[in-house]
PDB file of C-alpha atoms and ligand atoms in Angstrom:
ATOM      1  CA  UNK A 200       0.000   0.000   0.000  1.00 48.00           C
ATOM      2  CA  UNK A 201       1.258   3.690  -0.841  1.00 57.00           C
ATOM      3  CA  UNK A 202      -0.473   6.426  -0.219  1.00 69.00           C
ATOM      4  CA  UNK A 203       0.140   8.818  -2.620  1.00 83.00           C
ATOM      5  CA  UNK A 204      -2.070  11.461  -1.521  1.00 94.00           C
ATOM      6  CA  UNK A 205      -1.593  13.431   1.987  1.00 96.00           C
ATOM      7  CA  UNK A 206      -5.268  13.871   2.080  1.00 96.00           C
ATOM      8  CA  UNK A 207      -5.846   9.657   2.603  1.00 95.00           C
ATOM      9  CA  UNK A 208      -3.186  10.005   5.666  1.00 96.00           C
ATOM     10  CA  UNK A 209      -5.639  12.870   7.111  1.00 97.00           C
ATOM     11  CA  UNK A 210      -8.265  10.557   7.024  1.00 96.00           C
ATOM     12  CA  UNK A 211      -6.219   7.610   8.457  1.00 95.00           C
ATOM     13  CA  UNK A 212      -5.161  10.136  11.336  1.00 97.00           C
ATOM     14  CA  UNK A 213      -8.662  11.195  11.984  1.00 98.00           C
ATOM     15  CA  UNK A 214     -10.095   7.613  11.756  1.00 96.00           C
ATOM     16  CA  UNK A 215      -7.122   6.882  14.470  1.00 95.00           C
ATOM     17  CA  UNK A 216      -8.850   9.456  16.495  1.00 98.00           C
ATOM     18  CA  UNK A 217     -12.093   8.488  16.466  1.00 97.00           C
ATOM     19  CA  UNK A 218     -11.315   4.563  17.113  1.00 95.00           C
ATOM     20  CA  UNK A 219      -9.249   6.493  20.453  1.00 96.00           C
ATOM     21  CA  UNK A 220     -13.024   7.663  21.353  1.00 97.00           C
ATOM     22  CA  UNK A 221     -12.293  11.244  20.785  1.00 98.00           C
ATOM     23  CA  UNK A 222     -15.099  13.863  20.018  1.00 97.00           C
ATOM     24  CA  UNK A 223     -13.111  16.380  19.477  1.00 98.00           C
ATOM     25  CA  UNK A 224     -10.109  16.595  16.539  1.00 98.00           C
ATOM     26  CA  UNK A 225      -8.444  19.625  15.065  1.00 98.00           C
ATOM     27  CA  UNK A 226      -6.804  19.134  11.628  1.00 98.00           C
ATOM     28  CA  UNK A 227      -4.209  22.339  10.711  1.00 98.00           C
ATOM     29  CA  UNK A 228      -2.981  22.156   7.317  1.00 98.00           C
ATOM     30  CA  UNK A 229       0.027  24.668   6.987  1.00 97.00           C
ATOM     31  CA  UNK A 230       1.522  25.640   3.706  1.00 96.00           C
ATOM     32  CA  UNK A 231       4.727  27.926   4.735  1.00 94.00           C
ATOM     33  CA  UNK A 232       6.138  28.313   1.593  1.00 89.00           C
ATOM     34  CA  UNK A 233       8.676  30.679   3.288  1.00 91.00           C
ATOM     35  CA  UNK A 234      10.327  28.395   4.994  1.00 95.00           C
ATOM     36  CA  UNK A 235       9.705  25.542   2.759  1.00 96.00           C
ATOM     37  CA  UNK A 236       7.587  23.238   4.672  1.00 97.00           C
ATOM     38  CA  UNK A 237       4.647  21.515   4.861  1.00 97.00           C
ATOM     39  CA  UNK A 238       2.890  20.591   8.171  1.00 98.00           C
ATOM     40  CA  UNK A 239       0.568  18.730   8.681  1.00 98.00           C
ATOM     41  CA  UNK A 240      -1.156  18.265  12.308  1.00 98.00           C
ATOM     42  CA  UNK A 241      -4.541  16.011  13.902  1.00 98.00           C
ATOM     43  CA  UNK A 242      -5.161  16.931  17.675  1.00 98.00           C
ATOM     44  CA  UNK A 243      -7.310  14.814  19.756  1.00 98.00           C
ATOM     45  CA  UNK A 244      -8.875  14.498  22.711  1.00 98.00           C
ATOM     46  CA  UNK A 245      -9.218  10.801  22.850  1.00 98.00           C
ATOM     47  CA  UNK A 246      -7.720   7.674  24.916  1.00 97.00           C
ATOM     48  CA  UNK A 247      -4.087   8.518  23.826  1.00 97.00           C
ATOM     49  CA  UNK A 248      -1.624   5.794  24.221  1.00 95.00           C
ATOM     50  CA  UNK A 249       1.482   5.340  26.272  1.00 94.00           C
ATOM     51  CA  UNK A 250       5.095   5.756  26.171  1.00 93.00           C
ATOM     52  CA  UNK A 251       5.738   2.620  25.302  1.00 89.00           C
ATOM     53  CA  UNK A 252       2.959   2.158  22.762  1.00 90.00           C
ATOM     54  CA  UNK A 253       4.478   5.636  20.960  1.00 92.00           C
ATOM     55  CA  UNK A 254       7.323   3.703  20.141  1.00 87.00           C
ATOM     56  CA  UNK A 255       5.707   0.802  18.720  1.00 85.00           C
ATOM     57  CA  UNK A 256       3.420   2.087  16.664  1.00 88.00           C
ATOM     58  CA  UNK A 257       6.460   3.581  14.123  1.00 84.00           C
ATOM     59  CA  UNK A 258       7.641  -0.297  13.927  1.00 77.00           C
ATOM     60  CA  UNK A 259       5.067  -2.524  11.860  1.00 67.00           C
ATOM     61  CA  UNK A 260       6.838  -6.029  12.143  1.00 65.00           C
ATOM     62  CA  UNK A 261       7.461  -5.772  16.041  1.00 54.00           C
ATOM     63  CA  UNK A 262       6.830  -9.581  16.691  1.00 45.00           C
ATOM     64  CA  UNK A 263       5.779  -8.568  20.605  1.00 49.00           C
ATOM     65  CA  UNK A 264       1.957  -7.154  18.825  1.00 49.00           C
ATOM     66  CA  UNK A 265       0.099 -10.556  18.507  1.00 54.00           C
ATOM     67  CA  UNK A 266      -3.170  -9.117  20.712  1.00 55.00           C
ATOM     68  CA  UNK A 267      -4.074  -6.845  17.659  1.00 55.00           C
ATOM     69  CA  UNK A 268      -3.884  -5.791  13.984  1.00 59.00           C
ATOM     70  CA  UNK A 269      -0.814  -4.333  13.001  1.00 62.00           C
ATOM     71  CA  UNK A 270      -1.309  -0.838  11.812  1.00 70.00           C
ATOM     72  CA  UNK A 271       0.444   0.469   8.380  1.00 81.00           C
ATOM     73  CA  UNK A 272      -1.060   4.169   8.766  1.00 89.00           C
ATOM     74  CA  UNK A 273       1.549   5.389  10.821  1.00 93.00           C
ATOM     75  CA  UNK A 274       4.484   4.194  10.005  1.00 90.00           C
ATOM     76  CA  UNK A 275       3.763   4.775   6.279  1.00 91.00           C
ATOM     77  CA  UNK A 276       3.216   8.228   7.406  1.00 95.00           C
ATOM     78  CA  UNK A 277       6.663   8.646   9.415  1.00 95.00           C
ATOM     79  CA  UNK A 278       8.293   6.768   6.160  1.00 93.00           C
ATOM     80  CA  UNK A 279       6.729   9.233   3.722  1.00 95.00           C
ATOM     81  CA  UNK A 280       7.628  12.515   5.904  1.00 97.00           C
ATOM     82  CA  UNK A 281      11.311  10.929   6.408  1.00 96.00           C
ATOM     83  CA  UNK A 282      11.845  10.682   2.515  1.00 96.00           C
ATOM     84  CA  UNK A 283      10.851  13.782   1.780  1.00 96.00           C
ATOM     85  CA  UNK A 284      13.403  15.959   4.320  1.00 96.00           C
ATOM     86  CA  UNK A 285      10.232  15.605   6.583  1.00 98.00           C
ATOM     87  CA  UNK A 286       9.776  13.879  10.194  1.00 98.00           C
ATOM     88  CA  UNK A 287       6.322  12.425  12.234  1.00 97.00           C
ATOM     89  CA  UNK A 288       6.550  13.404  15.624  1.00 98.00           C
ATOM     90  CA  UNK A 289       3.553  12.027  18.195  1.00 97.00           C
ATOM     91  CA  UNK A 290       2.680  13.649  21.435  1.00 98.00           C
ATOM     92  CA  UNK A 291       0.344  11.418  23.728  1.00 97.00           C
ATOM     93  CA  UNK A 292      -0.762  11.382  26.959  1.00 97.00           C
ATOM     94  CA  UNK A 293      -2.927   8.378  28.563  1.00 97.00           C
ATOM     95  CA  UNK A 294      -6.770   9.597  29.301  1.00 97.00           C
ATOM     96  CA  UNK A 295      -5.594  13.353  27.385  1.00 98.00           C
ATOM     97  CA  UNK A 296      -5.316  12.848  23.664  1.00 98.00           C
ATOM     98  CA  UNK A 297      -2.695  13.091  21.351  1.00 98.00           C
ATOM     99  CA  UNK A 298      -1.293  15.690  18.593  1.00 98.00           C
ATOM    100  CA  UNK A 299       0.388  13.633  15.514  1.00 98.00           C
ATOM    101  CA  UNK A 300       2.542  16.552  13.276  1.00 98.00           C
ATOM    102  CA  UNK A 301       3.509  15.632  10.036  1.00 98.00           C
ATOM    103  CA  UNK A 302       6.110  17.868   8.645  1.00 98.00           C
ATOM    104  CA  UNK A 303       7.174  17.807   4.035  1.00 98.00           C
ATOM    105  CA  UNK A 304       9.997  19.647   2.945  1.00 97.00           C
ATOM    106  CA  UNK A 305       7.378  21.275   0.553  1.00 96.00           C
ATOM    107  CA  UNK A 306       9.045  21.495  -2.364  1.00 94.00           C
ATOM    108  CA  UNK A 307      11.227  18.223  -1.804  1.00 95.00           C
ATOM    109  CA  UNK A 308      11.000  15.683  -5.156  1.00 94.00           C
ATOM    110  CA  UNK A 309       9.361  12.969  -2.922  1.00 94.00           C
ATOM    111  CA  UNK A 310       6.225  15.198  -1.061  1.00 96.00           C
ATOM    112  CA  UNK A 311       3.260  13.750  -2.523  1.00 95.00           C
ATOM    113  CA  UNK A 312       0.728  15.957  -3.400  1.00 95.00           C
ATOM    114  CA  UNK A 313      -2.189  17.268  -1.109  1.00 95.00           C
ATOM    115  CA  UNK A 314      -4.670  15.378  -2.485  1.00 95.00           C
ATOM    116  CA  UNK A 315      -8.365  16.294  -2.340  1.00 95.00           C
ATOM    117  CA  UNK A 316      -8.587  17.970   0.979  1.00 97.00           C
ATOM    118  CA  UNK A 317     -12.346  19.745   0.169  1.00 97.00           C
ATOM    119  CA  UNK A 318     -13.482  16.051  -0.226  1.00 97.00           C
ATOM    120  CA  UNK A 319     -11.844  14.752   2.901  1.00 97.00           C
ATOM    121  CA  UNK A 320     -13.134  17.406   4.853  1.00 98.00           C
ATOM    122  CA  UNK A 321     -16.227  16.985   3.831  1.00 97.00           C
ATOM    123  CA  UNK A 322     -16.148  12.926   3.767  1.00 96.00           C
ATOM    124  CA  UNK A 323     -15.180  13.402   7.816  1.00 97.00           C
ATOM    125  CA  UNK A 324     -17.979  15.896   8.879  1.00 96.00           C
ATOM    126  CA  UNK A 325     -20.657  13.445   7.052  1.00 95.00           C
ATOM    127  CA  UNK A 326     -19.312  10.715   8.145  1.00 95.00           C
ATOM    128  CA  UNK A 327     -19.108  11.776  11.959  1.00 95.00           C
ATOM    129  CA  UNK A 328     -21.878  14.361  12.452  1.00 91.00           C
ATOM    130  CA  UNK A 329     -21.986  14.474  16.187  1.00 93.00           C
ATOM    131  CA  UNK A 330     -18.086  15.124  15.930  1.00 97.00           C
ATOM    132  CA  UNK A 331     -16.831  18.584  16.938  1.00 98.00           C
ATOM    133  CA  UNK A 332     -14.687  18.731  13.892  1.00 98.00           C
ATOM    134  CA  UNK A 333     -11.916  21.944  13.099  1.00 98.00           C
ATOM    135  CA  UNK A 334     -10.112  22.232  10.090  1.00 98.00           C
ATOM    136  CA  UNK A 335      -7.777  25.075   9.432  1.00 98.00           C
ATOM    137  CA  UNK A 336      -5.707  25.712   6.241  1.00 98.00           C
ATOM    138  CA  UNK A 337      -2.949  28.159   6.228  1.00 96.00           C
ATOM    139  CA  UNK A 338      -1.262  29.159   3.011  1.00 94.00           C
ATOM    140  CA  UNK A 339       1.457  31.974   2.956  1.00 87.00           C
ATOM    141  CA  UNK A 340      -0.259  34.473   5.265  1.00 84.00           C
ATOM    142  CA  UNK A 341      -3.956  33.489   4.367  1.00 92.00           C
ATOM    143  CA  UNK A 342      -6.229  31.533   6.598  1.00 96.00           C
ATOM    144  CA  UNK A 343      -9.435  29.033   5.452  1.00 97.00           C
ATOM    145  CA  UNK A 344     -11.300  27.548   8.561  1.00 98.00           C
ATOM    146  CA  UNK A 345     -14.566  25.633   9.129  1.00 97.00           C
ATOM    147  CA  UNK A 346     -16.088  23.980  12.214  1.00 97.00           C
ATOM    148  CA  UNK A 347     -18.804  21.809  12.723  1.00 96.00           C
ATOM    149  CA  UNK A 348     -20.085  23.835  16.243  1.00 95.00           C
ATOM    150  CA  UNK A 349     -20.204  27.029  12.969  1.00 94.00           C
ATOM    151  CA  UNK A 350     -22.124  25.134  10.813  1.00 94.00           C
ATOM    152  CA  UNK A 351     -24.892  23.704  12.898  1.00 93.00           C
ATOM    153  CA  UNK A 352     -25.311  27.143  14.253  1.00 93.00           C
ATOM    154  CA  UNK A 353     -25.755  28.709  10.937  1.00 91.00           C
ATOM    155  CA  UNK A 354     -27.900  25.655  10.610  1.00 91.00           C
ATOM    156  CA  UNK A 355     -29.974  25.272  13.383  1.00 91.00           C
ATOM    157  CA  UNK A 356     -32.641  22.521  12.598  1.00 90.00           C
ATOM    158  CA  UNK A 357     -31.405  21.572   8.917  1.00 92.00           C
ATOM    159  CA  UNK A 358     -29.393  17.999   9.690  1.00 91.00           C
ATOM    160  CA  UNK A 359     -25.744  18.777   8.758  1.00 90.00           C
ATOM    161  CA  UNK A 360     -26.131  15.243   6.665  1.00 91.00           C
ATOM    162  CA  UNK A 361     -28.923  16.504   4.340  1.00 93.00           C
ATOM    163  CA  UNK A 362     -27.361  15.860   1.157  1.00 94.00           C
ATOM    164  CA  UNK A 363     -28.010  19.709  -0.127  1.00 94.00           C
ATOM    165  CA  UNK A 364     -26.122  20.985   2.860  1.00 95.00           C
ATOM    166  CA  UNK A 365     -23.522  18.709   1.380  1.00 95.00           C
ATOM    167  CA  UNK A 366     -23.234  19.415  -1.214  1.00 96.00           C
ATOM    168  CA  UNK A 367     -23.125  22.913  -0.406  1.00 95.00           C
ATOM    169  CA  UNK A 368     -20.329  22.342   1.842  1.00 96.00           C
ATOM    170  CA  UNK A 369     -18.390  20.442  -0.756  1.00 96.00           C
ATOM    171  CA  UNK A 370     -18.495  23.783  -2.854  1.00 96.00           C
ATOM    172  CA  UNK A 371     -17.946  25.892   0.278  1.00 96.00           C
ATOM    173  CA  UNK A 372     -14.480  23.961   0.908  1.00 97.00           C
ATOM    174  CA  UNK A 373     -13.225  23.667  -2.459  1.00 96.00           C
ATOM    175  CA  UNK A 374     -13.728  27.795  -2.975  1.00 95.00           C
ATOM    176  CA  UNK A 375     -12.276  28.437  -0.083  1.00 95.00           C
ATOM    177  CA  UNK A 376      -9.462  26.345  -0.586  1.00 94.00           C
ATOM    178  CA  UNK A 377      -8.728  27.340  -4.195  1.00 92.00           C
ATOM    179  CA  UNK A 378      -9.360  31.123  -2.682  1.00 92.00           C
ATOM    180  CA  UNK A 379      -5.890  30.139  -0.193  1.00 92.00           C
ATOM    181  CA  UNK A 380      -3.671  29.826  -3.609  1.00 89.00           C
ATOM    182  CA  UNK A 381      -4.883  32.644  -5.568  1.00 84.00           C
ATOM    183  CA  UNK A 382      -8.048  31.242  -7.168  1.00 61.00           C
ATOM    184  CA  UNK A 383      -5.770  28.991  -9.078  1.00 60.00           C
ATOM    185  CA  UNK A 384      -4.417  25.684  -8.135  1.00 59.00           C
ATOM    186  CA  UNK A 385      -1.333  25.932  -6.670  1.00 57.00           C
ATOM    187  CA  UNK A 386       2.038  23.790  -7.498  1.00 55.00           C
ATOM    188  CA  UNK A 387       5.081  25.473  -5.960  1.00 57.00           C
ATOM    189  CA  UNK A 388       6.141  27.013  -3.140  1.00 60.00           C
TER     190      UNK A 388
HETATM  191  N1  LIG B 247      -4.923   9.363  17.799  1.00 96.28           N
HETATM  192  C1  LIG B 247      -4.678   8.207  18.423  1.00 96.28           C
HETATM  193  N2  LIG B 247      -5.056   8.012  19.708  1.00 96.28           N
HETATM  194  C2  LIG B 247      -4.808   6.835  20.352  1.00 96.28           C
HETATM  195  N3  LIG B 247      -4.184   5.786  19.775  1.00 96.28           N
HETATM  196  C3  LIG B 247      -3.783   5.916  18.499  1.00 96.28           C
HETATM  197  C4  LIG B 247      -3.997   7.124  17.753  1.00 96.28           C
HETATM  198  N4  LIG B 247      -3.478   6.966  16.522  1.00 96.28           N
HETATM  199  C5  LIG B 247      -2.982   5.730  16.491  1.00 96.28           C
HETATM  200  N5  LIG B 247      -3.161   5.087  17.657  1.00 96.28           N
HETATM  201  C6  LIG B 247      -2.741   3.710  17.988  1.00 96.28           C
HETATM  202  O1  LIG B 247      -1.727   3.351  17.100  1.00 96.28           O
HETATM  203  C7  LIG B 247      -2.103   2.199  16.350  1.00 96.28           C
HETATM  204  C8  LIG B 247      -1.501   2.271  14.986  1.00 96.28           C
HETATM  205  O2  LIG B 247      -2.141   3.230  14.170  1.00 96.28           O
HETATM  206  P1  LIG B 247      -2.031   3.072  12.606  1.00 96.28           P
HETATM  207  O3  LIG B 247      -2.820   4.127  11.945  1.00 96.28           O
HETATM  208  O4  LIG B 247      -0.608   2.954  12.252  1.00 96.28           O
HETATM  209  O5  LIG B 247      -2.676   1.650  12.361  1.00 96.28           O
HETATM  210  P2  LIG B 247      -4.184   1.185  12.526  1.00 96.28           P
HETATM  211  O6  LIG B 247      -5.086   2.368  12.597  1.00 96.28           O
HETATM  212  O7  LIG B 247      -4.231   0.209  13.665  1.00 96.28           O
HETATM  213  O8  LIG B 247      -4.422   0.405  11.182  1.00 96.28           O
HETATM  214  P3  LIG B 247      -4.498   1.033   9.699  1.00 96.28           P
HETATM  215  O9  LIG B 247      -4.290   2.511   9.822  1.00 96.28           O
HETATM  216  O10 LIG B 247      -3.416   0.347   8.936  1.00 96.28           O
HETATM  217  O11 LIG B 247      -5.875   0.686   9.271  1.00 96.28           O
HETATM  218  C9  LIG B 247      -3.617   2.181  16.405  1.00 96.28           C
HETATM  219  O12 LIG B 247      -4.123   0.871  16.256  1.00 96.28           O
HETATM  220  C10 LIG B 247      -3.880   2.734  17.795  1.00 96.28           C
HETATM  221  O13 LIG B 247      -3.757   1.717  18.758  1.00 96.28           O
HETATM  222 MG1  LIG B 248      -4.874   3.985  11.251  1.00 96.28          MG
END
């Protein structure tokens, strides 16, 4: 398996979340083309893991993990970062939650592209309704952000899931998103 697109790691990281029980998850995309770099971060305020289980999640093949499924998303994630001039650093704390950054070199040869973030958005706040959900997308100086607590008060009665509010979300995020480059879809830094 290779993910080629960042935006099927966000939705690994945010499915990680929600099997950690969270109901709360902040996604920050940051596109700092000054310094070259492309970050990455999922903050949640689920079960978190320990010490010990930070270290193993980065190795796949550990032969100690026979209790459960062994996980790809992660280290695929700290393999891509690594080999693009990158690094995946985890902070987790037991009963707190846990804040997984994922920093590209942005312009390095190896950074996959971004991927269809509108659609990933959008794919996470139908999928998980009752979530309180923040995305944030920083590019240069400019700022794109939606919440779910936002859009069920602009909302009020209207289900979030009706499939015209939607689809009227999937427009609102890929505007706003194509409004962070310029209008135009952006390739370099
Ligand atoms: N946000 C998180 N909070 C608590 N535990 C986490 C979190 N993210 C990952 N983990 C733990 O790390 C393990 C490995 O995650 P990883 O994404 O690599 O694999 P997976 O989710 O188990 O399987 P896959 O992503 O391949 O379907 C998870 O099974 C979970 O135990
Ligand atoms: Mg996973």
């Amino acid at each position: 398996m290779n993910m080629r697109e960042l935006a099927l790691h966000v939705l690994d990281l945010v499915q990680n979340a929600i099997e950690a029980q969270a109901n709360q998850i902040t996604l920050e995309i940051k596109e700092d083309c000054t310094a070259d770099l492309l970050t990455i971060q999922v903050l949640d305020n689920g079960h978190g893991m320990s010490a010990d289980m930070v270290k193993d999640v980065l190795d796949p093949f550990v032969t100690t993990r026979i209790t459960r499924r062994i996980g790809l998303g992660l280290p695929l994630l700290d393999m891509s970062t690594g080999r693009s001039g990158g690094y995946l650093d985890i902070q987790s704390e037991p009963g707190k939650g846990t804040k997984i950054t994922a920093v590209y070199q942005y312009s390095h040869f190896d950074r996959p592209p971004l991927g269809d973030i509108a659609a990933t958005v959008k794919t996470i706040i139908a999928l998980n309704p009752e979530l309180d959900f923040r995305y944030s997308h920083i590019v240069r100086n400019q700022v794109f952000s939606v919440t779910t607590s936002e859009l069920l008060a602009i909302l009020g009665d209207i289900p979030l899931t009706q499939p015209e509010v939607l689809e009227w979300l999937g427009d609102y995020l890929t505007v706003g998103i194509a409004n962070l480059y310029g209008g135009e879809k952006f390739e370099n830094c």
